[in-house]
Amino acid sequence: MEGKSQRQVAKALGISRKTVAKYAQLTKVPRYQRQKPAQPVVLTPEFQAEIERRLAENEILPRKQRWTGRTIYEDLVALGYQGSEPTVRRYIAKIRKLKRVQPAFIPLAHDPGESIEVDWGEAVVVLDGAEVTVQILCVRLRWSGMPVVIAYPTQRQEAMFDGLRRALERLSGVPRRMTLDNLKQAVKRILEGRNREEQDAFLSFRTHYLIDSNFCNPASGNEKGSVENLVGLAQRYIVGPHREARTWDELNAILWQRCLEYARRIPQGSTQSILERWEEEKKYLRPLPARPFDCCKVALVSSNKVSCVTFETCRYSVPVQYANRPLQVRAYWDRIDIYAGQEKIASHLRCYERNREILDLDHYLELLHVKPGALEQAKPYRMAQLPPVYHQFRAEMQAQGRSDREFIEILMLHRAYSVSEVSTALELALAQRTACYTAVKQLLAVQPDLGAEASTSTAGELAGIRVQQPSLAEYNRLLKGGVVH
């Protein structure tokens, strides 16, 4: 600011001209002057030594009898300390931080085809228009780093098995070992060291794929750090924000494509992409078994008098002829199959809500045919959510004096035709003012797509028929006068 007036300097710096004049008269750089004298240090080295001695005693004292911040402060006050308790607590925290040992880790090297790492995580997606929290099973080949991320509504054992099966199929082979946490889906009890008592179903899965297990020590995520990082990567990049899909299959197809896109990257310290390393690692993976593992939970149940079995608080219907019988449930992550012996008699979408009824109207049609008067109040009929044309057709039949038994016969047509096909036939029958079972069945028989299928199969059947040539001499028996020789 040399060569400028005090007024110009004040204007340039945005301060008062008097302030500029005050500093212009000073002969040395001004320093901050305390208004009060500095307080003496109250936590002297002697008191610090007392604190450190008591913290050292804590190493050998019983847990409930150790020195705390409050008891150390009270003891120091008795020794003449005049400072505050927060000052003592801050020094205690400083000493504990200095003594805290930071763990060190050894970098590991892996062989191709040696192992995969497995872990669960969560993510939020929009599924069929609704925002839901999904469980994501994250699997990664340790040598190549090839990831697989699969979403499920649950972390149940059957979902984990299905995810591992799909992951091995997508990775095109089976490694020698899998490393995972002490998940309850796999571990029944933690024994000494690295020994584990494994769940019977998990043992069956491992035996089917001939793969060993390696369980981490409790609270030792570093032992599978690769997949720990994959869970975060899956949440941020592979699933990402605002991921949308209509179905679980569509969602998992999207996630697999995202895994393939991620695998085009070249990881740090490598000259090859993850995809290129995966192609090399495939040569070291064992082939998949001839048939996949049946990823279900099996339970023996009994159907009740209303033809339902109970599984995990939910009730699922079976055909009425299987009421009051012992049956078997095979629970997959997405469906419930019900068996009588080796025959599958029912299949439902799996419900994860509690105390729900899942009733299939078709299971009750034979009994309703015998008791048609119960149709109106029948819970399976009310829960069926049939298209409006069904109710219009039934009302028209009732107006013509036709019984519900005939309408139930129309519902039985679903065993041969789809709902859309039957709906179309009902609309045509209403338009033709022929609201009866016979008209609907005839309309279904002459639908172009079904007719083409029927004519093709009929032609194939006719081709295999052989007709023996008749003997014309047999017609002589009809001539007047008897048989001509």
PDB file of C-alpha atoms in Angstrom, residues 156-159 200-202 293-302 310-312 327-333 335-339:
ATOM      1  CA  ARG A 156     -33.621 -68.308   4.303  1.00  0.00           C
ATOM      2  CA  GLN A 157     -31.624 -71.453   3.676  1.00  0.00           C
ATOM      3  CA  GLU A 158     -33.502 -72.370   0.495  1.00  0.00           C
ATOM      4  CA  ALA A 159     -32.774 -68.910  -0.963  1.00  0.00           C
ATOM      5  CA  ASP A 200     -27.464 -81.138   7.659  1.00  0.00           C
ATOM      6  CA  ALA A 201     -28.959 -79.428   4.598  1.00  0.00           C
ATOM      7  CA  PHE A 202     -25.761 -77.405   4.057  1.00  0.00           C
ATOM      8  CA  PHE A 293     -29.334 -79.488  -6.227  1.00  0.00           C
ATOM      9  CA  ASP A 294     -33.013 -79.416  -5.241  1.00  0.00           C
ATOM     10  CA  CYS A 295     -32.962 -76.141  -3.299  1.00  0.00           C
ATOM     11  CA  CYS A 296     -35.985 -76.628  -1.073  1.00  0.00           C
ATOM     12  CA  LYS A 297     -36.953 -77.194   2.531  1.00  0.00           C
ATOM     13  CA  VAL A 298     -38.942 -80.401   3.054  1.00  0.00           C
ATOM     14  CA  ALA A 299     -41.646 -80.635   5.728  1.00  0.00           C
ATOM     15  CA  LEU A 300     -44.185 -83.338   6.551  1.00  0.00           C
ATOM     16  CA  VAL A 301     -47.667 -81.870   7.073  1.00  0.00           C
ATOM     17  CA  SER A 302     -51.296 -82.955   7.308  1.00  0.00           C
ATOM     18  CA  THR A 310     -50.058 -75.075   7.173  1.00  0.00           C
ATOM     19  CA  PHE A 311     -46.452 -74.065   6.527  1.00  0.00           C
ATOM     20  CA  GLU A 312     -44.766 -71.258   8.495  1.00  0.00           C
ATOM     21  CA  LEU A 327     -48.704 -84.814   2.767  1.00  0.00           C
ATOM     22  CA  GLN A 328     -45.259 -83.376   2.038  1.00  0.00           C
ATOM     23  CA  VAL A 329     -44.370 -79.709   1.465  1.00  0.00           C
ATOM     24  CA  ARG A 330     -41.325 -78.736  -0.597  1.00  0.00           C
ATOM     25  CA  ALA A 331     -40.706 -75.053   0.061  1.00  0.00           C
ATOM     26  CA  TYR A 332     -38.612 -73.216  -2.526  1.00  0.00           C
ATOM     27  CA  TRP A 333     -37.719 -69.536  -2.175  1.00  0.00           C
ATOM     28  CA  ARG A 335     -43.070 -71.296  -4.473  1.00  0.00           C
ATOM     29  CA  ILE A 336     -44.616 -74.050  -2.360  1.00  0.00           C
ATOM     30  CA  ASP A 337     -45.043 -77.497  -3.957  1.00  0.00           C
ATOM     31  CA  ILE A 338     -47.235 -80.059  -2.177  1.00  0.00           C
ATOM     32  CA  TYR A 339     -46.878 -83.802  -2.764  1.00  0.00           C
TER      33      TYR A 339
END
